[in-house]
Structures are given as C-alpha cells and as structure tokens.
Amino acid sequence: MATGRETGRVKIDYQKARHRMVETQLKARGITDERVLQAFGKIARHEFVDPGLEAQAYSDRALPIGHGQTISQPYMVAIMTQSLKPQPQDRVLEVGTGSGYQGAILSVLVRSVYTIERLEPLARRSGEIFTREGLTNIVQQIGDGSIGWALHAPYDGIIVTAGSPRVPPQLLDQLADGGRLVIPTGSSSSQVLKIVTREGNSFRTETSIPCIFVPLLGKEGWNSD
Ligand code: SAH
C-alpha cells in the first residue's frame, strides 16, 4: 500500500521517497549497519519537518525548524547514529532534541533515549510528535545539556547534535565503560565529528568527517548571552 498523502495538489509517496533516501544518500555513501538502515526506512521524517516542508523531507539537506535551528541532513544523522554503534539494550543520551528526528531514529535502535533541549517550544513540539508516532521509550527534559544529564547516567552512548567548542568533561564522566560519545567540535561555524570511546578511565578519540551544526549554547558550549 502506498502511504501518500495530499499536500496541496501533489500526492507524495513518502514510503518511496524514504526508500530512495536510504539507497542513494545512505547506502551509497557507506552507511552499512543494517539496523541503522532499517531505522531510516521506518521513521517518517516528513512528520518531523515544519508544516509546508513535507515535500522536501527526504531531500539531501538540513531544513529549518524555526527558532534559528535545523533538522540535520539525513546522511549526517545516519553517520552519527552508526558511529554510536547502537545496541538493543543501550541507554542513550541525546543533547539537542530539536525536531526529534534523531531521537526517534535512536528510539527504534536502543532500549531508551534520554533527550535534552534548551528551547521549550521545540521540546514541546517534538514531544507531541513522539506521542503521535507511538515512540514511548524517549524521556525528555528542557535544560542545558552541555553538562549532560547526570540523573540517568551512565549512558552507553551520548550524541550531541549541536557544535561544541570542546568535549565537555561532564559528558565523559557520564559515559559507561565501553560507551561512546559522538560530538561535533570546532568553531561556531564549522566542526569535525569526534567519536570518543571510554575504556575504563581512559578515553580514545577518533576524528570523523567535517560538519556544520548550529552552536551548542550553555555552560560547556558557546556563550548564550
Ligand atoms: N537532533 C536534532 C538536531 C537539532 S539542531 C534533530 O534531529 O532535529 C540542535 C538543537 O540543539 C537545537 O534545537 C538547539 O536548540 C539545541 N541546543 C543547543 N544548545 C543546547 C544545550 N546546551 N542543551 C540542549 N539543547 C541545546
């Protein structure tokens, strides 16, 4: 069954668009984790974009979600998710809920997702979408995630979806042994993706691809004044 929906006068087959996104943007660029690819085939990205932008939801780009923020490009969400090496029993922290799309992708891959957003309207909107989509293993908080969320630590994975000037030490503290932190670090206008793995009390850092994220604001991020 096609799952097209009327938007204006154009009927869009979202399932087909999603399948094409997985093939041409993710598989073709080296996303190989089968569970990750399945999650992208399953989560309805068009439900997470702003009204009126549904037709562009599966295009190869980030889109505005209001308040100067963006829903990341599908490939960027995919490479960050794959870098986290998500396992079914994992508990994962996401900093920067935004549209909720990254959290939704994680929610079908791990046991539970804890996600923090500093902007209340975005947190509220993503919460409504999680409920509507039946994603019940996501726990939300409004606040400064640059210092993590100590209450539910340690986490098997932490993913930061905003650009940070450095790796916040609190996030390292909140990682479980063997856990991984995926974080874009650099200047406020361009970053590189860092993957930090905890091995006992030492931390191994790998550098992945260049990227451009909106700034992480807050105590360990950029100044929010
Ligand atoms: N993961 C999101 C990407 C959102 S963009 C998605 O899939 O759509 C980054 C988000 O991080 C923005 O919503 C921004 O408000 C939020 N953010 C920035 N600094 C933050 C902080 N210190 N704590 C929590 N959220 C923060």
Short mmCIF file of C-alpha atoms and ligand atoms in Angstrom, two decimals:
data_model
loop_
_atom_site.label_atom_id
_atom_site.label_comp_id
_atom_site.label_asym_id
_atom_site.label_seq_id
_atom_site.Cartn_x
_atom_site.Cartn_y
_atom_site.Cartn_z
CA MET A 1 0.00 0.00 0.00
CA ALA A 2 1.24 3.45 -0.87
CA THR A 3 1.26 5.84 2.04
CA GLY A 4 0.88 9.01 0.00
CA ARG A 5 -0.82 11.98 1.49
CA GLU A 6 -2.36 15.07 -0.08
CA THR A 7 -0.17 18.15 0.37
CA GLY A 8 -1.69 20.87 -1.73
CA ARG A 9 -2.41 19.24 -5.05
CA VAL A 10 0.60 16.95 -5.19
CA LYS A 11 0.29 13.44 -3.83
CA ILE A 12 3.60 12.31 -2.39
CA ASP A 13 4.54 8.69 -1.87
CA TYR A 14 6.58 9.14 1.31
CA GLN A 15 7.47 5.50 1.61
CA LYS A 16 9.02 5.53 -1.83
CA ALA A 17 10.86 8.80 -1.11
CA ARG A 18 12.20 7.26 2.12
CA HIS A 19 13.38 4.13 0.34
CA ARG A 20 15.17 6.26 -2.25
CA MET A 21 16.80 8.31 0.54
CA VAL A 22 18.14 5.13 2.16
CA GLU A 23 19.54 3.82 -1.13
CA THR A 24 21.04 6.96 -2.64
CA GLN A 25 22.02 9.07 0.39
CA LEU A 26 22.89 6.46 3.00
CA LYS A 27 23.87 3.09 1.45
CA ALA A 28 25.64 4.72 -1.50
CA ARG A 29 27.79 6.77 0.91
CA GLY A 30 28.88 3.94 3.14
CA ILE A 31 26.23 3.53 5.82
CA THR A 32 26.40 -0.25 6.27
CA ASP A 33 24.83 -1.01 9.68
CA GLU A 34 21.67 -2.93 8.69
CA ARG A 35 19.75 -1.97 11.84
CA VAL A 36 20.56 1.70 11.25
CA LEU A 37 19.40 1.49 7.62
CA GLN A 38 16.18 -0.20 8.75
CA ALA A 39 15.51 2.58 11.25
CA PHE A 40 15.80 5.19 8.48
CA GLY A 41 13.39 3.15 6.37
CA LYS A 42 10.93 3.07 9.24
CA ILE A 43 10.83 6.56 10.81
CA ALA A 44 8.61 9.03 8.93
CA ARG A 45 10.97 12.02 8.56
CA HIS A 46 8.16 14.09 6.98
CA GLU A 47 6.36 14.05 10.35
CA PHE A 48 9.31 15.87 11.97
CA VAL A 49 9.79 18.75 9.50
CA ASP A 50 7.85 22.02 9.66
CA PRO A 51 4.38 22.15 8.08
CA GLY A 52 4.76 23.03 4.41
CA LEU A 53 8.21 21.41 4.09
CA GLU A 54 6.99 17.79 3.93
CA ALA A 55 7.75 17.57 0.20
CA GLN A 56 11.44 18.27 0.97
CA ALA A 57 11.68 15.97 3.97
CA TYR A 58 13.61 13.24 2.14
CA SER A 59 15.92 15.58 0.22
CA ASP A 60 19.67 15.52 0.82
CA ARG A 61 19.83 18.53 3.13
CA ALA A 62 19.14 20.07 6.52
CA LEU A 63 15.86 22.01 6.85
CA PRO A 64 14.81 24.89 9.13
CA ILE A 65 12.64 24.01 12.15
CA GLY A 66 12.17 27.56 13.47
CA HIS A 67 13.96 29.40 16.31
CA GLY A 68 17.12 29.50 14.12
CA GLN A 69 17.53 25.72 14.44
CA THR A 70 17.61 22.88 11.89
CA ILE A 71 16.75 19.23 11.40
CA SER A 72 20.06 17.72 10.24
CA GLN A 73 20.66 16.23 6.78
CA PRO A 74 19.69 12.51 6.71
CA TYR A 75 23.27 11.41 5.98
CA MET A 76 24.61 13.36 8.98
CA VAL A 77 22.01 11.78 11.28
CA ALA A 78 22.95 8.38 9.84
CA ILE A 79 26.72 8.66 10.23
CA MET A 80 26.32 9.93 13.80
CA THR A 81 23.93 7.09 14.61
CA GLN A 82 26.21 4.46 13.05
CA SER A 83 29.24 5.91 14.88
CA LEU A 84 27.40 5.37 18.16
CA LYS A 85 27.20 1.60 17.40
CA PRO A 86 23.72 1.39 18.99
CA GLN A 87 22.75 -1.93 20.62
CA PRO A 88 19.22 -3.04 21.60
CA GLN A 89 19.92 -2.88 25.36
CA ASP A 90 21.60 0.53 25.30
CA ARG A 91 20.55 3.67 27.15
CA VAL A 92 21.47 6.74 25.13
CA LEU A 93 21.59 10.48 25.88
CA GLU A 94 20.93 12.98 23.11
CA VAL A 95 21.82 16.65 23.62
CA GLY A 96 19.71 18.91 21.34
CA THR A 97 16.31 17.30 20.70
CA GLY A 98 15.41 19.84 18.01
CA SER A 99 12.82 18.33 15.66
CA GLY A 100 13.01 14.98 17.45
CA TYR A 101 14.08 13.09 14.31
CA GLN A 102 17.46 11.89 15.62
CA GLY A 103 15.85 10.83 18.90
CA ALA A 104 13.16 8.93 17.00
CA ILE A 105 15.77 7.08 14.91
CA LEU A 106 17.61 6.11 18.12
CA SER A 107 14.39 5.06 19.85
CA VAL A 108 13.91 2.11 17.48
CA LEU A 109 17.56 1.04 17.88
CA VAL A 110 18.11 1.16 21.65
CA ARG A 111 16.27 0.45 24.91
CA SER A 112 15.77 4.05 25.98
CA VAL A 113 16.60 7.53 24.80
CA TYR A 114 17.07 10.50 27.15
CA THR A 115 16.96 13.77 25.24
CA ILE A 116 17.55 17.37 26.38
CA GLU A 117 16.55 20.54 24.55
CA ARG A 118 17.11 24.10 25.79
CA LEU A 119 14.25 25.66 23.78
CA GLU A 120 10.90 24.87 25.32
CA PRO A 121 8.75 25.24 22.15
CA LEU A 122 10.94 22.73 20.29
CA ALA A 123 10.86 20.30 23.21
CA ARG A 124 7.08 20.55 23.36
CA ARG A 125 6.63 20.10 19.62
CA SER A 126 8.94 17.07 19.41
CA GLY A 127 7.17 15.55 22.43
CA GLU A 128 3.87 15.78 20.59
CA ILE A 129 5.36 14.02 17.57
CA PHE A 130 6.87 11.23 19.73
CA THR A 131 3.43 10.61 21.20
CA ARG A 132 1.69 10.71 17.83
CA GLU A 133 4.25 8.28 16.37
CA GLY A 134 3.91 5.91 19.32
CA LEU A 135 7.56 6.26 20.43
CA THR A 136 7.24 5.54 24.14
CA ASN A 137 10.87 4.93 25.16
CA ILE A 138 12.00 8.56 24.89
CA VAL A 139 12.39 10.63 28.06
CA GLN A 140 12.59 14.40 27.57
CA GLN A 141 13.99 17.27 29.56
CA ILE A 142 14.16 21.02 28.98
CA GLY A 143 17.50 22.49 30.01
CA ASP A 144 21.22 22.87 29.34
CA GLY A 145 22.52 19.56 28.00
CA SER A 146 26.08 20.84 27.58
CA ILE A 147 26.63 19.48 31.10
CA GLY A 148 24.81 16.24 30.24
CA TRP A 149 22.00 14.80 32.37
CA ALA A 150 23.59 13.27 35.46
CA LEU A 151 20.31 11.87 36.79
CA HIS A 152 20.18 8.95 34.36
CA ALA A 153 23.95 8.40 33.89
CA PRO A 154 25.90 6.35 32.98
CA TYR A 155 24.94 6.13 29.31
CA ASP A 156 26.09 3.56 26.75
CA GLY A 157 26.09 6.34 24.19
CA ILE A 158 25.91 10.13 24.14
CA ILE A 159 25.19 12.05 20.97
CA VAL A 160 25.47 15.83 20.78
CA THR A 161 23.63 17.34 17.81
CA ALA A 162 24.99 20.88 18.11
CA GLY A 163 28.52 22.19 17.54
CA SER A 164 30.64 22.48 20.69
CA PRO A 165 33.88 24.41 21.28
CA ARG A 166 35.26 21.40 23.21
CA VAL A 167 34.38 17.99 24.63
CA PRO A 168 32.54 18.74 27.88
CA PRO A 169 34.19 16.79 30.73
CA GLN A 170 30.76 16.11 32.28
CA LEU A 171 29.80 14.11 29.19
CA LEU A 172 32.91 11.95 29.55
CA ASP A 173 32.03 11.38 33.23
CA GLN A 174 28.53 10.28 32.27
CA LEU A 175 29.72 7.61 29.79
CA ALA A 176 29.57 3.95 30.80
CA ASP A 177 32.69 1.80 30.38
CA GLY A 178 32.88 0.94 26.67
CA GLY A 179 30.42 3.76 25.92
CA ARG A 180 30.81 6.17 23.03
CA LEU A 181 30.35 9.93 22.73
CA VAL A 182 29.65 11.40 19.27
CA ILE A 183 30.12 15.18 19.19
CA PRO A 184 30.86 17.87 16.60
CA THR A 185 33.64 20.14 17.90
CA GLY A 186 35.32 23.19 16.39
CA SER A 187 34.38 26.80 15.77
CA SER A 188 30.81 28.09 15.88
CA SER A 189 30.62 27.95 12.06
CA SER A 190 32.35 24.63 11.22
CA GLN A 191 33.30 21.49 13.11
CA VAL A 192 34.61 17.94 12.80
CA LEU A 193 32.79 14.95 14.17
CA LYS A 194 34.66 13.39 17.13
CA ILE A 195 33.98 9.91 18.43
CA VAL A 196 35.27 9.30 21.96
CA THR A 197 35.25 5.78 23.40
CA ARG A 198 35.59 5.16 27.13
CA GLU A 199 37.95 2.34 28.11
CA GLY A 200 37.95 2.21 31.92
CA ASN A 201 39.17 5.63 32.90
CA SER A 202 40.88 6.41 29.65
CA PHE A 203 39.32 7.87 26.53
CA ARG A 204 40.21 7.16 22.92
CA THR A 205 39.28 9.83 20.38
CA GLU A 206 38.78 9.31 16.65
CA THR A 207 38.13 12.11 14.17
CA SER A 208 35.43 11.54 11.57
CA ILE A 209 34.06 13.89 8.89
CA PRO A 210 33.80 17.71 8.74
CA CYS A 211 30.35 19.07 9.51
CA ILE A 212 28.33 22.23 10.17
CA PHE A 213 25.95 22.36 13.13
CA VAL A 214 24.10 25.12 14.93
CA PRO A 215 26.04 26.09 18.08
CA LEU A 216 25.74 24.23 21.37
CA LEU A 217 24.86 27.00 23.82
CA GLY A 218 25.32 26.80 27.58
CA LYS A 219 27.82 26.25 30.38
CA GLU A 220 30.19 23.98 28.41
CA GLY A 221 29.14 25.28 24.98
CA TRP A 222 29.15 28.75 23.47
CA ASN A 223 28.07 31.73 25.49
CA SER A 224 24.28 32.01 25.37
CA ASP A 225 24.08 35.73 26.34
N1 SAH B 1 18.86 16.33 16.79
C1 SAH B 1 18.11 17.39 16.17
C2 SAH B 1 19.02 18.47 15.66
C3 SAH B 1 18.61 19.77 16.25
S1 SAH B 1 19.64 21.16 15.98
C4 SAH B 1 17.18 16.87 15.11
O1 SAH B 1 17.20 15.67 14.81
O2 SAH B 1 16.36 17.64 14.60
C5 SAH B 1 20.39 21.33 17.57
C6 SAH B 1 19.47 21.59 18.74
O3 SAH B 1 20.31 21.72 19.89
C7 SAH B 1 18.65 22.87 18.67
O4 SAH B 1 17.29 22.55 18.81
C8 SAH B 1 19.16 23.70 19.84
O5 SAH B 1 18.16 24.48 20.47
C9 SAH B 1 19.69 22.63 20.77
N2 SAH B 1 20.68 23.06 21.76
C10 SAH B 1 21.70 23.94 21.62
N3 SAH B 1 22.41 24.02 22.77
C11 SAH B 1 21.82 23.18 23.66
C12 SAH B 1 22.08 22.82 25.02
N4 SAH B 1 23.11 23.33 25.72
N5 SAH B 1 21.26 21.92 25.62
C13 SAH B 1 20.22 21.39 24.94
N6 SAH B 1 19.92 21.69 23.66
C14 SAH B 1 20.71 22.56 23.02
#
